[in-house]
Coordinates of C-alpha atoms in Angstrom, one line a residue:
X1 CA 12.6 -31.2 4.6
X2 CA 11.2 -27.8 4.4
X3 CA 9.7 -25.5 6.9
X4 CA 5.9 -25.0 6.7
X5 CA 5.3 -29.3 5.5
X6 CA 2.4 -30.3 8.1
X7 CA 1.2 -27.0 9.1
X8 CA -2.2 -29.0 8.6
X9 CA -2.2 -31.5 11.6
X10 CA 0.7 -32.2 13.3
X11 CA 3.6 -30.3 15.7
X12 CA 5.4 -27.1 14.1
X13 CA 7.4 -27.9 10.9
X14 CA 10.1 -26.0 12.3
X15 CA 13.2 -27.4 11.1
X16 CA 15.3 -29.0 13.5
X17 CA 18.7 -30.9 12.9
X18 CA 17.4 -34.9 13.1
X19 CA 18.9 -36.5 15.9
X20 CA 17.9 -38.9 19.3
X21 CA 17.1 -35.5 21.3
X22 CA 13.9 -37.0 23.6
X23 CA 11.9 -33.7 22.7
X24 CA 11.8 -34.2 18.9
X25 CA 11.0 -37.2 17.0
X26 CA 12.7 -39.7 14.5
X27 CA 12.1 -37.0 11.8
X28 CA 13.3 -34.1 13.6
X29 CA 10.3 -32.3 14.6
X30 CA 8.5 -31.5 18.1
X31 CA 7.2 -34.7 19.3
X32 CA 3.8 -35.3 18.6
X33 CA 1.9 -36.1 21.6
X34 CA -1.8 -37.5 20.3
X35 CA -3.6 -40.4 21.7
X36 CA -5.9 -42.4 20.7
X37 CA -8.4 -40.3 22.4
X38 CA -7.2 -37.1 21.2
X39 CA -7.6 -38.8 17.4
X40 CA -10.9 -40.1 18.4
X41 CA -11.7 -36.7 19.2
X42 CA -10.9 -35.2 16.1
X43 CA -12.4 -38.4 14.0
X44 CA -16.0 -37.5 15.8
X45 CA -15.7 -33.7 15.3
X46 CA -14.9 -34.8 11.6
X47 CA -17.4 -37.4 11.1
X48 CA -20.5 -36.2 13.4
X49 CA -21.2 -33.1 11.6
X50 CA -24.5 -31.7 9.6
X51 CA -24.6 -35.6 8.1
X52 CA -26.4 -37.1 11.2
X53 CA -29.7 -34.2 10.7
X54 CA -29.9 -35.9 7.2
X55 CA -30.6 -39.3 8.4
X56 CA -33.9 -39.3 9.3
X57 CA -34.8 -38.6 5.7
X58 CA -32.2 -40.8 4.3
X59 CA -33.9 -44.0 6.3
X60 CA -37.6 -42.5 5.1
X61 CA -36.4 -42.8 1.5
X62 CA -34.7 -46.5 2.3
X63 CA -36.8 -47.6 4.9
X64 CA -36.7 -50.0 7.8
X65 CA -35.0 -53.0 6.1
X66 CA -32.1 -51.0 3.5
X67 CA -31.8 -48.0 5.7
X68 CA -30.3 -49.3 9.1
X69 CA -28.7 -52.0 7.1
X70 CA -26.8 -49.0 4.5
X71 CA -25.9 -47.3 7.7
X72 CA -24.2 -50.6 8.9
X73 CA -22.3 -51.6 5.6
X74 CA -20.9 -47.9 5.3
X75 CA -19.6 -48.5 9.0
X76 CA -18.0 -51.5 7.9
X77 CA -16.6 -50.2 4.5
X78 CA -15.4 -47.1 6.4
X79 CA -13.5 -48.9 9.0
X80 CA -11.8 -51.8 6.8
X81 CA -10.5 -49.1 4.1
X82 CA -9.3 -46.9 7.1
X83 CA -7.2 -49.1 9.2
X84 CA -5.9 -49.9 4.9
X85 CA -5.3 -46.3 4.5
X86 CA -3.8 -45.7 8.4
X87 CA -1.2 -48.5 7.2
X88 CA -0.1 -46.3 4.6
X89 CA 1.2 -43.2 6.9
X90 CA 4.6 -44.6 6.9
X91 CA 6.2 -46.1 3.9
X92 CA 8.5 -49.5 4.2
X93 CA 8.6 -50.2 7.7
X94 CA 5.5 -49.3 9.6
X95 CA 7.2 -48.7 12.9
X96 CA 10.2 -46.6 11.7
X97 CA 9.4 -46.4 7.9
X98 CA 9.4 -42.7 5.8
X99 CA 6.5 -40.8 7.5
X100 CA 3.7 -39.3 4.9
X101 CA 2.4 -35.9 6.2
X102 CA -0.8 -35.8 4.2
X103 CA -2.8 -38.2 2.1
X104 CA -1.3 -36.9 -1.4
X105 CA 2.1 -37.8 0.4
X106 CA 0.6 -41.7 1.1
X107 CA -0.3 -41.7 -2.4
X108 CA 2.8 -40.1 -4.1
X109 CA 5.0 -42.4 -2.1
X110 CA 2.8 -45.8 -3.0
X111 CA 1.6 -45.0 -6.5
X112 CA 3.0 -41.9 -7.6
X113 CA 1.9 -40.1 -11.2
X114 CA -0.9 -38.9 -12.5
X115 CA -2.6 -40.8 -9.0
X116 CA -1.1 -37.8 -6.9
X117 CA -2.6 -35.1 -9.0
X118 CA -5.9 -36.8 -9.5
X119 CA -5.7 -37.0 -5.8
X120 CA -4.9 -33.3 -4.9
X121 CA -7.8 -32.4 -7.1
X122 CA -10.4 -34.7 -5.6
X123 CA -9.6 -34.0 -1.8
X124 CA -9.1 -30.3 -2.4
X125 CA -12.7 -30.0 -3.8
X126 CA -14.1 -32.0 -1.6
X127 CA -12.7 -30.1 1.3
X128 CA -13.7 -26.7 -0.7
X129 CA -17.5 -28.7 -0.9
X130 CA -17.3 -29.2 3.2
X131 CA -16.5 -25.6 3.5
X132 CA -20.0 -24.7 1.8
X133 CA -21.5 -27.4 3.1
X134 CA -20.8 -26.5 6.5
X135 CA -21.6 -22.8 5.9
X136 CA -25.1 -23.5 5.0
X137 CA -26.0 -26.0 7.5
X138 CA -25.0 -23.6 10.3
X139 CA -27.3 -20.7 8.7
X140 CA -29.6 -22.6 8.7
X141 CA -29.5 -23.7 12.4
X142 CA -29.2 -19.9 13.5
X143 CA -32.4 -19.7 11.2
X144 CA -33.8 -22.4 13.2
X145 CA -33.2 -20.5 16.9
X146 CA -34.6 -17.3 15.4
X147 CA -37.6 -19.4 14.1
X148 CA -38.2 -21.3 16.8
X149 CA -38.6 -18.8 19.0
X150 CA -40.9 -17.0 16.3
X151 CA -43.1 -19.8 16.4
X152 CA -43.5 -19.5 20.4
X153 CA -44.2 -15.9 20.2
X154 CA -46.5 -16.1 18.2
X155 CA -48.3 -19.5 19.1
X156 CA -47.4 -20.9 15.5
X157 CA -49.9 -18.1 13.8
X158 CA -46.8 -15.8 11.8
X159 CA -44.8 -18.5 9.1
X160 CA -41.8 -16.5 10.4
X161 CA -40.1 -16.3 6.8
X162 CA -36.1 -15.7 6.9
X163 CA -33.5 -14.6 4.6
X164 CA -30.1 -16.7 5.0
X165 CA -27.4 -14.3 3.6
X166 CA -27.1 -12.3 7.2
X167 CA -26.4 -15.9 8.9
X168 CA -24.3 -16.9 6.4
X169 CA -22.0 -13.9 6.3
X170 CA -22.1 -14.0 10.1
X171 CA -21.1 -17.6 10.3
X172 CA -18.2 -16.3 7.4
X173 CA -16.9 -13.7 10.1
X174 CA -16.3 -16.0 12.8
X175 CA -14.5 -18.9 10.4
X176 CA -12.2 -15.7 9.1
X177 CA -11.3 -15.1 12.4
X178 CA -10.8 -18.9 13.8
X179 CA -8.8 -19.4 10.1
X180 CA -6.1 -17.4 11.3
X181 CA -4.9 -19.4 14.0
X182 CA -2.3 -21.0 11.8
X183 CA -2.0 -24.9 13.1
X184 CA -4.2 -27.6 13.9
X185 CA -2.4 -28.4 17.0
X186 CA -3.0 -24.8 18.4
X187 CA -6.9 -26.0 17.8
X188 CA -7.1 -29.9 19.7
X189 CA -9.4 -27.2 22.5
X190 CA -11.8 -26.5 19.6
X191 CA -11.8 -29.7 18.0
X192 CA -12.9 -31.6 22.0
X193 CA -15.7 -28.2 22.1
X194 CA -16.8 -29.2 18.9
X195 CA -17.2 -33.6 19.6
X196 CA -18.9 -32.4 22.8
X197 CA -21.5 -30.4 20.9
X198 CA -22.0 -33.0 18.6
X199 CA -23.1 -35.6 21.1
X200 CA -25.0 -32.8 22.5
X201 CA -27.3 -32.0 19.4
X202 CA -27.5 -35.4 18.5
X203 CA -29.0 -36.8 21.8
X204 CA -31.0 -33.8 22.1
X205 CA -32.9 -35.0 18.0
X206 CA -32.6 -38.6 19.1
X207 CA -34.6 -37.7 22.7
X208 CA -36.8 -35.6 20.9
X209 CA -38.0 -38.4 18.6
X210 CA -38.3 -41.2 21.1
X211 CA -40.4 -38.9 23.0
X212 CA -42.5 -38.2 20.1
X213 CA -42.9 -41.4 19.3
X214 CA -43.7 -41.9 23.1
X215 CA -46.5 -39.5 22.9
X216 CA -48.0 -40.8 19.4
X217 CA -47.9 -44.3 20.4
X218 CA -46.8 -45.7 17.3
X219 CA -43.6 -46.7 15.3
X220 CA -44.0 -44.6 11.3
X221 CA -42.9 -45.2 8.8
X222 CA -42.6 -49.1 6.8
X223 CA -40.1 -51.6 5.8
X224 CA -39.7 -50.1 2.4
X225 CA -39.3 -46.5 3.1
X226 CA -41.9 -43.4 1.1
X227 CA -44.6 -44.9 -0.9
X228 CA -45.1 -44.5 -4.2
X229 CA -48.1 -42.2 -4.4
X230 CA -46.6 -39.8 -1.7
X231 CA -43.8 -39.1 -4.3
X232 CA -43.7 -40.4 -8.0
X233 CA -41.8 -43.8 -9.3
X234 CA -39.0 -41.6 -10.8
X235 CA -38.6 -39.4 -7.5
X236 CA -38.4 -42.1 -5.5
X237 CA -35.5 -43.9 -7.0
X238 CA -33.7 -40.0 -7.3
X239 CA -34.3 -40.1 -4.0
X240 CA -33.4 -43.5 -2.6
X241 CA -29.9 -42.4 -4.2
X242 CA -29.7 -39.5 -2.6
X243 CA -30.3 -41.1 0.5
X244 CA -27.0 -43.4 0.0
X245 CA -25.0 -40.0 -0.9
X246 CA -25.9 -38.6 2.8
X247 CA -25.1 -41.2 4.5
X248 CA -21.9 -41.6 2.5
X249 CA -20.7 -37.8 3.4
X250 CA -22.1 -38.8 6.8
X251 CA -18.8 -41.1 7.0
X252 CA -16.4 -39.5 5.1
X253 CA -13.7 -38.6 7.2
X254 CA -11.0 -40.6 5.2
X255 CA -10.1 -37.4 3.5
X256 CA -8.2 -35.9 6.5
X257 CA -7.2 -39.7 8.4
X258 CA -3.2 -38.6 7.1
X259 CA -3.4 -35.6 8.7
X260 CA -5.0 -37.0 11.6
X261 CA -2.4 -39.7 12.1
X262 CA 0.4 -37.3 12.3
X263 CA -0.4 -35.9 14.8
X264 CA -0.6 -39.1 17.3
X265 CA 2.9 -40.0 19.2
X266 CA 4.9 -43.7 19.3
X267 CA 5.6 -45.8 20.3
X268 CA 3.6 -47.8 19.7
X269 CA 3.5 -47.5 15.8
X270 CA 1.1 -45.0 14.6
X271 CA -1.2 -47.4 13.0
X272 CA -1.9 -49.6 15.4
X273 CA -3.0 -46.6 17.4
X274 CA -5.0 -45.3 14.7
X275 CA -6.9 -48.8 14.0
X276 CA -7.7 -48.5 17.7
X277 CA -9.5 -44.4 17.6
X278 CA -10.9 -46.0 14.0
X279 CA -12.6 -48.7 16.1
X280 CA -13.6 -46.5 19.2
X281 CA -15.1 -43.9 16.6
X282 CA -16.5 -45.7 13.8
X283 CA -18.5 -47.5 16.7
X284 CA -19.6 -45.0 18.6
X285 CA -20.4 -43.0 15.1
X286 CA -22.8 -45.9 13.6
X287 CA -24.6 -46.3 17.5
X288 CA -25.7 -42.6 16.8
X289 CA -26.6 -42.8 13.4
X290 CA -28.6 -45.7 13.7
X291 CA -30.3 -44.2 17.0
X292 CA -30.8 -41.2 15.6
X293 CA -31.8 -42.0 11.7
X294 CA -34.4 -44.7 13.3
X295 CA -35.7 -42.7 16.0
X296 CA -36.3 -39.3 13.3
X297 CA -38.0 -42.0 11.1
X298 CA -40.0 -43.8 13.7
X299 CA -41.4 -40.0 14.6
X300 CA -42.0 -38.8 11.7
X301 CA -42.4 -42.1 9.2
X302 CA -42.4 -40.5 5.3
X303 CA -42.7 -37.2 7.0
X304 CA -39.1 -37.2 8.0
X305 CA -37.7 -33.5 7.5
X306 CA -34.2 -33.2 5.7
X307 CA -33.0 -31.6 8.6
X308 CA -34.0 -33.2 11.6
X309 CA -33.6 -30.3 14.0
X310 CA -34.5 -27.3 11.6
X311 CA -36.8 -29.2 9.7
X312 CA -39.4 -28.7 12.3
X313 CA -40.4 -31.4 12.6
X314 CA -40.1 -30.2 16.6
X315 CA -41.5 -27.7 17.8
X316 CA -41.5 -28.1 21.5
X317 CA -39.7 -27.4 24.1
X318 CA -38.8 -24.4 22.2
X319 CA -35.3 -23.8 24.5
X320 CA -34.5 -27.7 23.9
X321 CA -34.0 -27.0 20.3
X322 CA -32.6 -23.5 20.7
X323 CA -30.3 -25.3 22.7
X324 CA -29.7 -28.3 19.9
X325 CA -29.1 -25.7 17.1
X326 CA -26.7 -23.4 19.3
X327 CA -24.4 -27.2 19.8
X328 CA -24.8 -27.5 15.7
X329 CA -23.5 -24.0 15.0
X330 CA -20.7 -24.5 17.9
X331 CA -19.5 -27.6 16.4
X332 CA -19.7 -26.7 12.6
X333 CA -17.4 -23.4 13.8
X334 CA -14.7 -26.3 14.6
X335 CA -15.4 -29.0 12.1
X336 CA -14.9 -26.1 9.4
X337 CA -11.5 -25.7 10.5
X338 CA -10.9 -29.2 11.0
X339 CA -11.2 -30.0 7.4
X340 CA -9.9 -26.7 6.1
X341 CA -6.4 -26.7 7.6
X342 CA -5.1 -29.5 5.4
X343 CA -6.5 -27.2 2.4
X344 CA -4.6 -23.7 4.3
X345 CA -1.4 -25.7 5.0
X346 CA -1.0 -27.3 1.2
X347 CA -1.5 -23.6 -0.6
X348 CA 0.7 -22.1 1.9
X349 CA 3.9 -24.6 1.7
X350 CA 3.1 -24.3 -2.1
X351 CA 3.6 -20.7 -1.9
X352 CA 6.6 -20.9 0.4
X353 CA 8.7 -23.1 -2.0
X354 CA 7.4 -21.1 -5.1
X355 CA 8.4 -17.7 -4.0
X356 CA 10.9 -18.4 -0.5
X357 CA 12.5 -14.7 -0.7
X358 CA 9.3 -12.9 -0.7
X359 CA 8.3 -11.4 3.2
X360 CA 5.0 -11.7 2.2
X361 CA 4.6 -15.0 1.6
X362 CA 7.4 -15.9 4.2
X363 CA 7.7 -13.4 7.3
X364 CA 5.7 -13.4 10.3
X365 CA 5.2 -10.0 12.0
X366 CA 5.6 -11.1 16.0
X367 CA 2.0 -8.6 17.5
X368 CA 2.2 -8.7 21.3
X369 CA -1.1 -10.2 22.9
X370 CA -0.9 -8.8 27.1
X371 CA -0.5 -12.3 29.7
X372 CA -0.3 -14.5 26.1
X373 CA 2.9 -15.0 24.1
X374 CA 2.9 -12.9 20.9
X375 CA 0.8 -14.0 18.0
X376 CA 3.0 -14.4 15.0
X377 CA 0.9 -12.8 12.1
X378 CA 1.5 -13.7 8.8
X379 CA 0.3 -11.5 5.9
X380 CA 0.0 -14.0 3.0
X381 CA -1.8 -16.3 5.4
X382 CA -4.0 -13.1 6.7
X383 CA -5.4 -12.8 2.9
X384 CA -5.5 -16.1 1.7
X385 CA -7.7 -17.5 4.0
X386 CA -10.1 -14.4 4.2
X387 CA -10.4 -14.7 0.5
X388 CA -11.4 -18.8 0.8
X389 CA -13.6 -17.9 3.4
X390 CA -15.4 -15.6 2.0
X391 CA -15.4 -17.2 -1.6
X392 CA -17.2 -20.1 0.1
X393 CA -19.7 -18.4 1.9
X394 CA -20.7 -16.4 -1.5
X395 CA -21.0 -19.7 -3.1
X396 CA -23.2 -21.0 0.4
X397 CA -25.8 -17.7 -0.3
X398 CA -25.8 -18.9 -4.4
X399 CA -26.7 -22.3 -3.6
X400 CA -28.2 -23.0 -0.1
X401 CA -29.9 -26.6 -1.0
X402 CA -28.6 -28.2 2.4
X403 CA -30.2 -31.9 1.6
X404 CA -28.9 -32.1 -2.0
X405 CA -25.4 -30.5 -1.4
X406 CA -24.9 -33.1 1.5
X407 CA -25.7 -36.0 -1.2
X408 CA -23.7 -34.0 -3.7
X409 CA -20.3 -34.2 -1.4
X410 CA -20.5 -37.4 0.2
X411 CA -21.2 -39.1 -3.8
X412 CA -18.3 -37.0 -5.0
X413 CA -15.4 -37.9 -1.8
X414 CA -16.7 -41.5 -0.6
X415 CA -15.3 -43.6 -3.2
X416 CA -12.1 -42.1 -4.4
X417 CA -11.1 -40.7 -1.4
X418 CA -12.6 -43.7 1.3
X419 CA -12.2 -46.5 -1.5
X420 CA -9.8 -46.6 -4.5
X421 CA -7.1 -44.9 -3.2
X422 CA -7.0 -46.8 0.2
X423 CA -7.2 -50.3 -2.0
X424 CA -4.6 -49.2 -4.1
X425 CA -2.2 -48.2 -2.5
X426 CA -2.7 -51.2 0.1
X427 CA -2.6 -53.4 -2.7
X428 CA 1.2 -51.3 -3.9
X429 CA 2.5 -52.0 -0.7
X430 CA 1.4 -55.4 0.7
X431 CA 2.6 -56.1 -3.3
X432 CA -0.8 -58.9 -3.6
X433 CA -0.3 -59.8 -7.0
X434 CA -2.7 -59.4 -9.6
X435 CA -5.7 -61.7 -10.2
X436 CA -5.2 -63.5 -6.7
X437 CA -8.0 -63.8 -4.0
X438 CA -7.3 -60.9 -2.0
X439 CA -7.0 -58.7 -5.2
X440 CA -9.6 -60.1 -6.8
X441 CA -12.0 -58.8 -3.1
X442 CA -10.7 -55.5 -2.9
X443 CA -11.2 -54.8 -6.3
X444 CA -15.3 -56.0 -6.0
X445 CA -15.1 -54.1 -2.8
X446 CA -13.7 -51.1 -4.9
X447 CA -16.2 -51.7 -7.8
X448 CA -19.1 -51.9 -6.1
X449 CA -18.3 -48.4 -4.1
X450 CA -18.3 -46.8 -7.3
X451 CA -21.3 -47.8 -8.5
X452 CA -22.9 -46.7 -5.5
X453 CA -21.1 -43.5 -5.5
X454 CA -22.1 -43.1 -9.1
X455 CA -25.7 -43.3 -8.2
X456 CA -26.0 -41.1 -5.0
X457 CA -24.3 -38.2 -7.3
X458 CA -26.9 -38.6 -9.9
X459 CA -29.5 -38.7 -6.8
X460 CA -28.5 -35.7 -6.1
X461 CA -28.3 -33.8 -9.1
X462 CA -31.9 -34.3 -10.1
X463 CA -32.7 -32.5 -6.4
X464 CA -30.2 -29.8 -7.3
X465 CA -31.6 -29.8 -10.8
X466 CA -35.2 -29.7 -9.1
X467 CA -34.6 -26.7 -6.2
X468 CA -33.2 -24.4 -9.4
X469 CA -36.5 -24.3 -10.5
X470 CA -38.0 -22.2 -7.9
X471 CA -34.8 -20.7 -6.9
X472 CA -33.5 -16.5 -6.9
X473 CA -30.1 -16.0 -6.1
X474 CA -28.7 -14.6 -2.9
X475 CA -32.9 -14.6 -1.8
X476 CA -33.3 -17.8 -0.2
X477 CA -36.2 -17.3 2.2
X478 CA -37.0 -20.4 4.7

């Protein structure tokens, strides 16, 4: 075992002689001391994110029959192939069996080959994706605040036209600094701030529309979602399957479960915890999607802004949604690092097998912080992760389609990452023979994920292929 193996999630990899010591566990290191809370906590601040303002939009396009009833199915699918993959964390025995630190670990011990690369690639991207993803969604909430308050000034008279790139790069600044705290256990503060803005932002768009729908009187919208005359034929099936890619990336949270897991304690075993913070968050997940999807629809029918809270959709109270965007930009800070450490930790233990002599890569440089212990700076980890941060906000400025990018990620990540791999390797280690019953579902199960996935990411390349049209680079305006 080498030093630096879960910097993404769990307790320092320090390397400690294995033993029955009652401070370090079965595999020698600091014992973990998660919860089922404390991985709830990070499951919300994972899976609440920018997804939820795309909902409103996503049930518009589906409408009142298909659009709570996707919502509900991805719930489902999400939680059965979780509690599949959470099973995987250990291999053999699930109580005292070989722990895998990350999910390329799960999948190189249960299927091994060209399954583990194909893997690495697929999660890494999609993590890169988040990163963007994230970057423009928070711009474009410190946009809104700015706006917002525009608006008031001016009574709604000045359109109050913004570039992004100053947002961007100033949402790049503070993710440079958070990147260099150098484990996700040093971050379980940020990752409670960030669940707690996320409720906070999405009651604030799910008050907002029951109290427009309040004041109109009325429930918008119909049972088949945006008419055909309001958009063309073609547009709305592009559309109707980019609705299934947001609310796909609005559940993808599989892609970090691994990491996740390792950092909860046992007994009892570490899947039995996990299928209990699945449970907790999954439900409460769905409850505000489906409040807040239906209510943004009821308001605003086919009307339904792409993102509910910087759409404008609202304009008033003014502070309410000042208040709603500051909890989105607050959050995104976290869920950013929440997805990126499994990325930082997996380049850096690369680095530190590939070249273990070089101080660079390997020495930290102890800086002494006045009433805090010293921060132990390490160069190599200092660049790299200034570099990916600001590589991914360069790419956020060149491509700032918020709606499309969301449909882009979740088509891309839900069914390799949330589906095949989850089935597979459940299917390796359970060894269900081929062609029986239980194969024969999961495979279906597995199947029809794909074609869904399939069709969200052609969904949302015809809206990327559509916003390039009328699109400068590094001069989006909103």
């Amino acid at each position: 075992m080498k030093m630096g193996e879960n910097q993404a999630f769990g307790i320092s990899a320090d390397v400690i002689p294995q033993g029955g010591s009652k401070c370090f566990d079965d595999d020698g290191r600091l014992k973990r001391t998660g919860t089922v809370w404390t991985a709830s906590a990070h499951i919300i601040t994972a899976v609440i994110g920018s997804g939820v303002l795309s909902l409103a939009w996503a049930t518009a396009q589906l409408g009142w029959v298909a659009g709570p009833a996707v919502m509900f199915l991805f719930s489902l699918v999400t939680y059965y192939t979780s509690i599949l993959l959470s099973a995987c964390y250990r291999s053999g025995d699930p109580v005292s069996g070989k722990r895998n630190y990350t999910y390329m670990d799960a999948v190189q011990a249960n299927l091994g080959g060209l399954n583990v690369k194909l893997c690495g690639l697929v999660q890494y991207l999609n993590l890169v994706g988040v990163a963007i993803g994230y970057t423009i969604a928070s711009a474009i909430s410190m946009m809104a605040i700015k706006r917002s308050n525009c608006f008031h000034a001016s009574g709604g008279k000045d359109p109050c036209k913004i570039n992004s790139n100053p947002y961007m790069i100033a949402f790049g600044i503070i993710e440079i600094i958070f990147s260099q705290i150098p484990d996700f256990d040093q971050l379980w503060w940020l990752s409670i701030v960030a669940a707690v803005m996320s409720f906070t932002y999405s009651t604030i768009g799910l008050g907002l529309g029951i109290a427009q729908v309040a004041g109109a009187g009325k429930i918008r919208g119909s049972l088949t979602g945006i008419g055909i005359g309001t958009v063309t034929q073609t547009d709305k099936v592009w559309r109707s399957f980019q609705a299934l890619g947001d609310i796909a990336f609005a559940y993808s949270y599989s892609i970090i479960l691994i990491e996740i897991q390792d950092t909860v304690r046992s007994p009892p075993s570490e899947a039995k915890t996990m299928k209990k913070a699945t449970l907790v968050s999954v439900s409460v997940t769905t409850l505000f999607y489906m409040l807040c999807g239906c209510a943004g629809y009821a308001a605003f029918g086919d009307l339904s802004p792409g993102n509910l809270l910087t759409g404008f959709g609202f304009y008033n109270p003014y502070w309410l949604l000042d208040i709603a965007n500051a909890a989105i930009v607050i959050h995104l800070v976290g869920a950013y690092q929440v997805y990126c450490q499994p990325l930082f930790a997996f380049l850096e233990k690369y680095a530190s097998e590939k070249f273990p002599d070089s101080p660079f890569i390997t020495k930290d440089i102890e800086v002494p912080i006045p009433g805090f212990r010293p921060y132990k700076l390490n160069l190599f980890r200092l660049v790299w992760r200034t570099v990916f941060v600001i590589i991914t906000t360069l790419i956020s400025m060149l491509l700032p389609f918020f709606n499309d990018v969301v449909g882009l990620l979740g088509a891309l990540g839900f069914w390799p990452l949330t589906v095949y791999f989850p089935v597979e390797m459940y299917i390796a280690q359970k060894k269900i023979p081929n062609w029986s019953s239980r194969w024969l579902c999961l495979q279906i199960l597995s199947f029809a994920c794909l074609v869904i996935s399939v069709a969200a990411a052609v969904g949302s390349v015809a809206g990327i292929v559509l916003d390039l049209k009328s699109y400068k680079p590094f001069g989006t305006i909103y």
